[in-house]
Tab-separated table of C-alpha atoms in Angstrom:
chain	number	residue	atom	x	y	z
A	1	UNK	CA	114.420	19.369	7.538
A	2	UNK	CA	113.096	15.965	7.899
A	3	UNK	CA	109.017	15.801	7.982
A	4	UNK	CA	106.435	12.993	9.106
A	5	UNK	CA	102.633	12.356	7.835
A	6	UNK	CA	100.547	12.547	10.808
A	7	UNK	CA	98.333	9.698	11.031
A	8	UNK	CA	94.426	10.809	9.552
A	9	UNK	CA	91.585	10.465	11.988
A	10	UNK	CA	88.902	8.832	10.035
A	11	UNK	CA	85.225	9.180	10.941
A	12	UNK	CA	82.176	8.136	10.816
A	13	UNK	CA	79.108	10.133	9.142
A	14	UNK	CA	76.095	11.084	11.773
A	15	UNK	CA	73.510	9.254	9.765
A	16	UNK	CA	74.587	6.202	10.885
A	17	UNK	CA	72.718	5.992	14.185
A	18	UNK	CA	69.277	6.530	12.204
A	19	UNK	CA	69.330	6.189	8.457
A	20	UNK	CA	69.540	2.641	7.076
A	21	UNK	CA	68.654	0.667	9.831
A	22	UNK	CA	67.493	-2.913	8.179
A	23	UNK	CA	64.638	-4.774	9.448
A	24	UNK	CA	65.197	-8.404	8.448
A	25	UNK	CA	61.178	-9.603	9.148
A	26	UNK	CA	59.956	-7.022	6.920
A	27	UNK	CA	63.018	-7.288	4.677
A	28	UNK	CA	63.066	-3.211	4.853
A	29	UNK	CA	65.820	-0.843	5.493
A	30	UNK	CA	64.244	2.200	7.464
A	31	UNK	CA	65.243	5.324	8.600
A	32	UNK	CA	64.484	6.017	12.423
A	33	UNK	CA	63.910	9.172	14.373
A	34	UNK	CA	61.171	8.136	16.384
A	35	UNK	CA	57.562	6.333	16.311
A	36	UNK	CA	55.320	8.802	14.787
A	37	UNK	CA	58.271	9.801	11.608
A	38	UNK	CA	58.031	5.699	11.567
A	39	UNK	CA	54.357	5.233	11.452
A	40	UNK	CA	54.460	8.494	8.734
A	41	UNK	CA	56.948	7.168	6.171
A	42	UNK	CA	56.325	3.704	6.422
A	43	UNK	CA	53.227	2.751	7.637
A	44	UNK	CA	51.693	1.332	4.545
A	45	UNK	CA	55.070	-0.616	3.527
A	46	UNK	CA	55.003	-2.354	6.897
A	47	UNK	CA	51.200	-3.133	7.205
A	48	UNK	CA	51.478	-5.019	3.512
A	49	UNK	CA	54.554	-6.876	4.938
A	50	UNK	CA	52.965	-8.260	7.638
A	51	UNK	CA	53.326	-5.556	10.401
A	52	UNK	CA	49.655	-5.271	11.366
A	53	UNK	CA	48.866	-5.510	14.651
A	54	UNK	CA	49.812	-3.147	17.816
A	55	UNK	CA	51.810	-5.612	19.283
A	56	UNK	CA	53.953	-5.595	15.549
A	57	UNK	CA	54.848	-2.208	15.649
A	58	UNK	CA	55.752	-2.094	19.049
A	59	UNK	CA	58.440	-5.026	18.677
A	60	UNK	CA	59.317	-3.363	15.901
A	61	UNK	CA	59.570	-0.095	17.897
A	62	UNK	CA	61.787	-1.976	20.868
A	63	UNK	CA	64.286	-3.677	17.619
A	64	UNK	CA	64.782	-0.479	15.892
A	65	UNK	CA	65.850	1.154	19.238
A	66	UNK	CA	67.911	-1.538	20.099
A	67	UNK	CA	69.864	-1.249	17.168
A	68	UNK	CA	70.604	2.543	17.404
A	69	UNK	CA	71.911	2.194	20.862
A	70	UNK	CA	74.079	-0.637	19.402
A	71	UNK	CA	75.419	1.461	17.067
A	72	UNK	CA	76.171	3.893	19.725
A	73	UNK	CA	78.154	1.725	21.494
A	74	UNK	CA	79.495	0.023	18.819
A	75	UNK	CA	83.339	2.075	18.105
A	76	UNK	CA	84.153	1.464	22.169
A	77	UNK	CA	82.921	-1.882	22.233
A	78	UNK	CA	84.660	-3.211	19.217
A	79	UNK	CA	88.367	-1.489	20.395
A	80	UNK	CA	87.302	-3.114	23.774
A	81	UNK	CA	86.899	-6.677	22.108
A	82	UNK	CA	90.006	-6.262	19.731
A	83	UNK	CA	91.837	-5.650	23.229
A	84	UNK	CA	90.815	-8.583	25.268
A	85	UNK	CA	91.452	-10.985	21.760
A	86	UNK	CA	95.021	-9.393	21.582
A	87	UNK	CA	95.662	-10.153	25.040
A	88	UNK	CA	93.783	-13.589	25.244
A	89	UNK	CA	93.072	-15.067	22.116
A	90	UNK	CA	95.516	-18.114	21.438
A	91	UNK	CA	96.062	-18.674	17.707
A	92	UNK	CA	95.149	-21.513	15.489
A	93	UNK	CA	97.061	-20.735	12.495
A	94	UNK	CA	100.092	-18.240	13.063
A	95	UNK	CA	101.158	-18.288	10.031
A	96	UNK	CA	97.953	-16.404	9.167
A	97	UNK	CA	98.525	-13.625	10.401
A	98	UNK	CA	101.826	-13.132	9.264
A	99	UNK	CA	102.445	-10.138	6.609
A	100	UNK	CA	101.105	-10.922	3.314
A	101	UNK	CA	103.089	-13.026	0.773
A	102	UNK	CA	103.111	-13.863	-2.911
A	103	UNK	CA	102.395	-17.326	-2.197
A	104	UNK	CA	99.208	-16.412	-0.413
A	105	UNK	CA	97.479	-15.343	-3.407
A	106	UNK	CA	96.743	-17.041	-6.668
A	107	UNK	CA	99.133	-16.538	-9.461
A	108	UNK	CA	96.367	-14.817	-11.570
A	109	UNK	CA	96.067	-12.204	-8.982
A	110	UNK	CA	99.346	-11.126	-8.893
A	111	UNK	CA	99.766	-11.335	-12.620
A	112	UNK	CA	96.766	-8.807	-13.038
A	113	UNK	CA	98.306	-6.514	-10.047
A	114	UNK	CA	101.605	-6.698	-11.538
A	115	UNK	CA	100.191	-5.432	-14.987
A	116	UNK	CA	98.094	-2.671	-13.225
A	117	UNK	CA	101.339	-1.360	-11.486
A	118	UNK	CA	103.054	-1.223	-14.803
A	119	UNK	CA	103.767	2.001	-16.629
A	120	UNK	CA	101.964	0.699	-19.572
A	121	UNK	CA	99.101	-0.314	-18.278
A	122	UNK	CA	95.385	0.424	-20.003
A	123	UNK	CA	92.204	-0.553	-18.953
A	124	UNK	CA	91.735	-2.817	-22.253
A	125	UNK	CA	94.798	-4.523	-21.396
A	126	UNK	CA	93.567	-5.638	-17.690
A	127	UNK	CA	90.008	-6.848	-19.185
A	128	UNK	CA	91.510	-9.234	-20.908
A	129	UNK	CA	92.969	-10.935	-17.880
A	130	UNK	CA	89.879	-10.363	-16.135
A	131	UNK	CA	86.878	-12.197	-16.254
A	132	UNK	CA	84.200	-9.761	-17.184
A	133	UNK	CA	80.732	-11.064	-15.688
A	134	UNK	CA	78.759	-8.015	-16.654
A	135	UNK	CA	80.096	-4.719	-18.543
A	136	UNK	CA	77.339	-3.200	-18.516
A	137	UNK	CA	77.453	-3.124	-14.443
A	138	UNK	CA	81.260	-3.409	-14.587
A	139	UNK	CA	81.634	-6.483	-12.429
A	140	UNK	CA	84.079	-8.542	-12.893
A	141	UNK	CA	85.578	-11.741	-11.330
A	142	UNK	CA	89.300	-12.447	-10.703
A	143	UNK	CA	90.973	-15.539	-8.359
A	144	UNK	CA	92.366	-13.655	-5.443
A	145	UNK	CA	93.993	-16.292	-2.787
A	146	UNK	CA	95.234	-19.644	-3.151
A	147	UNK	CA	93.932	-22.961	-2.300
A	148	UNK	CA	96.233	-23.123	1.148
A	149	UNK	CA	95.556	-20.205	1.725
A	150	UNK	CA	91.876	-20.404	2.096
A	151	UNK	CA	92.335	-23.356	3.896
A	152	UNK	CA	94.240	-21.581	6.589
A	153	UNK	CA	92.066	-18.836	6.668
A	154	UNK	CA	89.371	-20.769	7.186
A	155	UNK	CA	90.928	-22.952	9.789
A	156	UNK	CA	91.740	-20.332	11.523
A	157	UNK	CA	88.278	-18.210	11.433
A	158	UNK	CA	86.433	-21.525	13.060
A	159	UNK	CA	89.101	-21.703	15.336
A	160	UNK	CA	87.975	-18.239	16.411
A	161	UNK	CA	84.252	-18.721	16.131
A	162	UNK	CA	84.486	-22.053	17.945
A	163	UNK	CA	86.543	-19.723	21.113
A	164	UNK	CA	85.135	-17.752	23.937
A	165	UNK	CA	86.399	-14.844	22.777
A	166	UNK	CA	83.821	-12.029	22.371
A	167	UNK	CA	82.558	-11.458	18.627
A	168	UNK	CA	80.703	-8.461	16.995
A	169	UNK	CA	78.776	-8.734	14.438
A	170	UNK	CA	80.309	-8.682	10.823
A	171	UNK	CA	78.410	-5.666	10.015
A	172	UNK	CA	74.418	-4.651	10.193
A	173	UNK	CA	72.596	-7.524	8.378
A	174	UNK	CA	74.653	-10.298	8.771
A	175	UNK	CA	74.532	-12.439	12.339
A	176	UNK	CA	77.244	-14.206	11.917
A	177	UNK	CA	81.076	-14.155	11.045
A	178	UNK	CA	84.258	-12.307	12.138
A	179	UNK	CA	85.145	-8.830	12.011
A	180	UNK	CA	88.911	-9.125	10.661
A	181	UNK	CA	90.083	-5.771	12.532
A	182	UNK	CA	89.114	-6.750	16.232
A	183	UNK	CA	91.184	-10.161	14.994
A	184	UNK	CA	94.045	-8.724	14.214
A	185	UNK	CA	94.114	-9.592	10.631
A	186	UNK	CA	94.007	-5.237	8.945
A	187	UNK	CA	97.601	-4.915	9.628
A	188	UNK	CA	99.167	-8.068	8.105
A	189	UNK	CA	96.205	-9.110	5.508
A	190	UNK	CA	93.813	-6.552	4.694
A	191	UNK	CA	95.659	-3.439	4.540
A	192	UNK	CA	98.665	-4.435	2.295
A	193	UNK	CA	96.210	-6.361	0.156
A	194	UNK	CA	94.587	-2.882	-0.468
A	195	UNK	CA	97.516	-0.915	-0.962
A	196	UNK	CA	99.915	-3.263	-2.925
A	197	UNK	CA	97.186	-5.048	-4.823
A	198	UNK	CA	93.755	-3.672	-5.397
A	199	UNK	CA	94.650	-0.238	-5.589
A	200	UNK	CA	96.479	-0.103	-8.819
A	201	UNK	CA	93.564	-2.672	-9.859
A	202	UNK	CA	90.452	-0.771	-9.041
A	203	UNK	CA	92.564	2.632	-10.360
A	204	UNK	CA	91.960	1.062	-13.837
A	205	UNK	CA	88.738	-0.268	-13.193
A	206	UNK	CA	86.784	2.292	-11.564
A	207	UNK	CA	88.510	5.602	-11.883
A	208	UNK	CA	85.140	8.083	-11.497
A	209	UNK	CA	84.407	6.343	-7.909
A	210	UNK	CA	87.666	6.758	-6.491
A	211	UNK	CA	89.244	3.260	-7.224
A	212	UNK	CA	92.428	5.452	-7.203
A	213	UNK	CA	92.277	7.554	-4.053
A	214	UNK	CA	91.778	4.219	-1.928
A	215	UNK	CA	92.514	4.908	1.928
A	216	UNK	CA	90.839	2.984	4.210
A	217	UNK	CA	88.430	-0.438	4.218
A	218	UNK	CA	85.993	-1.892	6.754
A	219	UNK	CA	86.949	-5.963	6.144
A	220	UNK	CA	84.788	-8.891	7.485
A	221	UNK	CA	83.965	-12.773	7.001
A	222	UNK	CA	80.557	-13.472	6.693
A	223	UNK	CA	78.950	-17.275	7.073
A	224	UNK	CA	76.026	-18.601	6.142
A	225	UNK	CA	74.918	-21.695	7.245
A	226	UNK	CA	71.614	-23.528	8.277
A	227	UNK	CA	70.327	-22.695	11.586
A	228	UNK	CA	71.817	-19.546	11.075
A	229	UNK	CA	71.972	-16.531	8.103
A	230	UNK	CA	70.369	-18.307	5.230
A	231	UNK	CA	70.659	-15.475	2.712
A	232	UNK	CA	71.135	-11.958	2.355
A	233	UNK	CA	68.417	-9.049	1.773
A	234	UNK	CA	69.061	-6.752	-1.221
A	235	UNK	CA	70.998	-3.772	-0.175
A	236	UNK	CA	74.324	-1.296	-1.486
A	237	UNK	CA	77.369	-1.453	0.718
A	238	UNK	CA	78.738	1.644	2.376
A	239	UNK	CA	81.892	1.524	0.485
A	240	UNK	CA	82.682	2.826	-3.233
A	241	UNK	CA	84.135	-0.125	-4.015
A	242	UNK	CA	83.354	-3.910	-2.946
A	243	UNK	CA	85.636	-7.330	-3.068
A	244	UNK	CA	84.006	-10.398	-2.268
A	245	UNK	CA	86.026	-13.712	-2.191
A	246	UNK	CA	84.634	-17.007	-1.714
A	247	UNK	CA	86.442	-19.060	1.092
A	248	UNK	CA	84.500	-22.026	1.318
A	249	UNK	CA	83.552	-24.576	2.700
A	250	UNK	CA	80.763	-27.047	0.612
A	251	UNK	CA	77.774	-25.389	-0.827
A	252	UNK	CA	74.793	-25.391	-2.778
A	253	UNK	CA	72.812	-22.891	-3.677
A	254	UNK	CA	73.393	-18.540	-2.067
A	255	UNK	CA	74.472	-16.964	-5.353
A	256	UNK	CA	74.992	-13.400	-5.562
A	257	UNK	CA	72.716	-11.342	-7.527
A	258	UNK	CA	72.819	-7.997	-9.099
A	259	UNK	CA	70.276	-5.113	-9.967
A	260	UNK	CA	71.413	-1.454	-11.211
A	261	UNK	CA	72.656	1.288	-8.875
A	262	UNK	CA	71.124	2.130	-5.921
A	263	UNK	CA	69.712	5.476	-7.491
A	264	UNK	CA	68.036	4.070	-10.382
A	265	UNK	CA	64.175	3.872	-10.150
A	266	UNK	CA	64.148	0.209	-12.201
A	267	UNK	CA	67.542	-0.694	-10.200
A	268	UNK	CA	66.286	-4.247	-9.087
A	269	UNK	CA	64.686	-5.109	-13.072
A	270	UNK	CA	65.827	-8.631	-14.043
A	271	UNK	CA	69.359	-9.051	-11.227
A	272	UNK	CA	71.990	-10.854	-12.517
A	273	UNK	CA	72.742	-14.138	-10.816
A	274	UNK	CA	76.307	-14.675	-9.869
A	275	UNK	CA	77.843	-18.322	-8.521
A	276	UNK	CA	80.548	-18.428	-5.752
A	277	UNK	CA	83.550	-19.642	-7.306
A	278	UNK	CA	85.832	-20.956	-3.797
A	279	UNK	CA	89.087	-18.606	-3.869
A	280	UNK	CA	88.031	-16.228	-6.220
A	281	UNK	CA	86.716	-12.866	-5.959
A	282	UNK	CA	83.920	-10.647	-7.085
A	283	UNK	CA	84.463	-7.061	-7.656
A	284	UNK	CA	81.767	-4.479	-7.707
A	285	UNK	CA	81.019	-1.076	-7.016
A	286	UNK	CA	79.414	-0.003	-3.463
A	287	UNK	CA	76.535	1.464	-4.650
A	288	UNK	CA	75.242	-1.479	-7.011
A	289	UNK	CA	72.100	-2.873	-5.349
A	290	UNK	CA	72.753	-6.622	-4.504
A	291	UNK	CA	72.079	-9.534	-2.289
A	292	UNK	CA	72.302	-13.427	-1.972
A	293	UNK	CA	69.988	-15.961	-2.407
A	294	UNK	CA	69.256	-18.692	0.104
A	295	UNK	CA	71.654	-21.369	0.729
A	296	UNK	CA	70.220	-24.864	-0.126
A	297	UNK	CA	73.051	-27.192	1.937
A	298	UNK	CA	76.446	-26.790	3.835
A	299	UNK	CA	78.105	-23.699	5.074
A	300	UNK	CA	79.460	-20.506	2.582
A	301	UNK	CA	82.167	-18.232	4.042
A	302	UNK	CA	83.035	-15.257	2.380
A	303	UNK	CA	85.552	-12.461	2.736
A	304	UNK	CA	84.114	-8.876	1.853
A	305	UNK	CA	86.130	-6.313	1.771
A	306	UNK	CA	84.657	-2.552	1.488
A	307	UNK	CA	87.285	0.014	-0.175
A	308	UNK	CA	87.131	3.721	0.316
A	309	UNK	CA	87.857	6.565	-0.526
A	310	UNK	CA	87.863	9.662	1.552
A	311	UNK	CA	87.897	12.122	-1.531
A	312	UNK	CA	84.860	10.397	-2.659
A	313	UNK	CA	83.095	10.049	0.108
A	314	UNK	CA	84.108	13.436	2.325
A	315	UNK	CA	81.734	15.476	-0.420
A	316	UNK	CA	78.647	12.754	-0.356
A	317	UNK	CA	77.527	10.105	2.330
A	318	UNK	CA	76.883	6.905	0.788
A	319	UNK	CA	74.466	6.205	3.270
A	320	UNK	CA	71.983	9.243	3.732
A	321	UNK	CA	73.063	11.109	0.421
A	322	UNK	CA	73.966	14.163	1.781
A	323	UNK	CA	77.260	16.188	2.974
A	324	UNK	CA	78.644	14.017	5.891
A	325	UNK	CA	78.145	14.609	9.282
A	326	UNK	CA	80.878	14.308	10.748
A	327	UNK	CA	81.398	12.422	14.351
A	328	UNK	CA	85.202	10.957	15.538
A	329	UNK	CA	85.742	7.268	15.194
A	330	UNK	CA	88.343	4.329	15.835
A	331	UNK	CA	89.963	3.055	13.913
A	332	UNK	CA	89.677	3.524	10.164
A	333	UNK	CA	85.317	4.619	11.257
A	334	UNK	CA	83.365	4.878	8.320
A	335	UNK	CA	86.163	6.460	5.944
A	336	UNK	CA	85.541	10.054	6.144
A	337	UNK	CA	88.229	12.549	7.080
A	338	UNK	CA	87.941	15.842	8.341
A	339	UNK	CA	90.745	17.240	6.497
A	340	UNK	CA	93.665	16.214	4.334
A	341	UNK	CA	97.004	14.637	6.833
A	342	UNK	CA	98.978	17.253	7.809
A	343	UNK	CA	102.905	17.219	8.011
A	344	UNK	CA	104.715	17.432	11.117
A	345	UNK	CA	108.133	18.616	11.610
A	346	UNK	CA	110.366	16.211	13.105
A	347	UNK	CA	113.004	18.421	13.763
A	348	UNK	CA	110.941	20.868	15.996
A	349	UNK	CA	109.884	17.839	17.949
A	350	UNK	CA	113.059	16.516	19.038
């Protein structure tokens, strides 16, 4: 009797629509129920960042609600975009978006994913082909793509940018950059990179926050530039576990920096400072508290990739800390699943 995985809905937790909602002015991330829960948990916090006045709160008031009917809208509207680009969008760099090769990544990488995937492989045996930047926050730093590579990439995501093709934003703080599902680029890039690469990586690394039990990712380029996002407020990522890989172009200045965990009461004492290193990548957990500085001159593009995993996160929301709420989603939603994939029998359906 031959049998089939169904495919797993994925979803997206409730809390989304009203917990987390950043205000970039204030340089506050709020939850939002209404004006007088606003006014009641955060009126001092605003009025000593500069929301004083009537006419403050009520902008305020008109952004926040803005932003919760985007995110409303936002699973339809990003399957409708990743529909018209399918049908419309006229490629820059093909070769892109073929299925991921060897030669795409840097010869490091694939060393330390080749070790990972061996049967002997121990956690002190990977650190030493890792760079460690901090153990004490476990992040480390390894080169992920090559040099060609990046440069196709790149080509290809201001090819995109440059287009008339509709473009959501890379994710709730950032303005600009490319979301790499609605461009086609989960199925031949991200996806494979997760599951041949990083998993048997991060299964090593980060074993208590499900660096094993990887399933699904939200992936997205993110550009800073100046007239545009400068830097980036400190925040956690809704993810358990968190990529970042420099793609270019010439920069000065927008390092990453580092506090503790999200939960810890001292978690932003004395951040680490990070520098972008062009083709290689950061790795991190979700919940460390981080951000970037400003960026002095050029233009930084980065690839961020959030990893998760749905036995992790099905028991605990990242986001609002408590059991997940559940609400259907496309795509690969917010990485909760409602139960484990069922089989299906072929045989009875043919």
């Amino acid at each position: 009797m031959a049998t089939a995985v169904a495919p797993r809905r994925f979803c997206r937790c409730a809390c989304f629509c009203t917990e987390n909602l950043y205000v970039a002015r204030y340089g506050l991330h709020v939850r939002f129920r209404g004006e007088q829960q606003l006014r009641r948990d955060y009126g001092p916090i605003l009025r000593s960042r500069g929301c004083v006045s009537t006419k403050d709160f009520q902008q305020l008031l008109a952004e926040l609600e803005q932003e919760v009917e985007r995110r409303r809208r936002l699973g339809l509207e990003s399957a409708a975009r990743k529909a018209l680009i399918a049908s419309s969008y006229r490629l820059a760099r093909p070769e892109v978006y073929d299925s991921l090769q060897d030669a795409a990544l840097a010869p490091e990488f694939l060393a330390v994913a080749e070790y990972s995937a061996s049967p002997s492989a121990d956690l002190k045996g990977l650190l030493q082909q890792l760079e460690t930047v901090s153990e004490e926050k476990r992040i480390y730093r390894v080169p992920v793509f090559s040099a060609p590579f990046c440069q196709a990439l790149l080509e290809e995501l201001e090819h995109f940018e440059q287009s008339d093709m509709p473009k959501g934003r890379p994710n709730t703080m950032n303005n600009y950059g490319v979301l790499l599902h609605e461009l086609g680029l989960d199925e031949p890039l991200v996806t494979p990179l997760r599951e041949r690469f990083l998993q048997p990586l991060m299964a090593l690394l980060y074993p208590d926050c499900g660096g094993g039990q990887l399933d699904s990712h939200r992936a997205f380029v993110v550009k800073y530039a100046l007239g545009q996002d400068l830097e980036l407020g400190c925040h956690y990522d809704n993810a358990e576990l968190t990529l970042n890989v420099a793609l270019g172009k010439v920069f000065t200045g927008g390092a990453l920096y580092f506090g503790g965990l999200f939960q810890a009461p001292t978690a932003l004492t004395e951040p680490l400072e990070v520098e972008h290193v062009v083709g290689q990548g950061i790795l991190h957990r979700g919940g460390q508290l981080h951000g970037a500085r400003p960026l002095a001159t050029g233009e930084r593009w980065n690839l961020v990739i959030w990893l998760r995993a749905s036995a992790v996160r099905n028991r605990l929301c990242p986001m609002c800390c408590r059991e997940p709420d559940l609400v259907d989603d496309e795509g690969f939603g917010d990485g909760f699943t409602r139960e484990e994939p069922a089989t299906v029998d072929v045989c009875a359906l043919t």
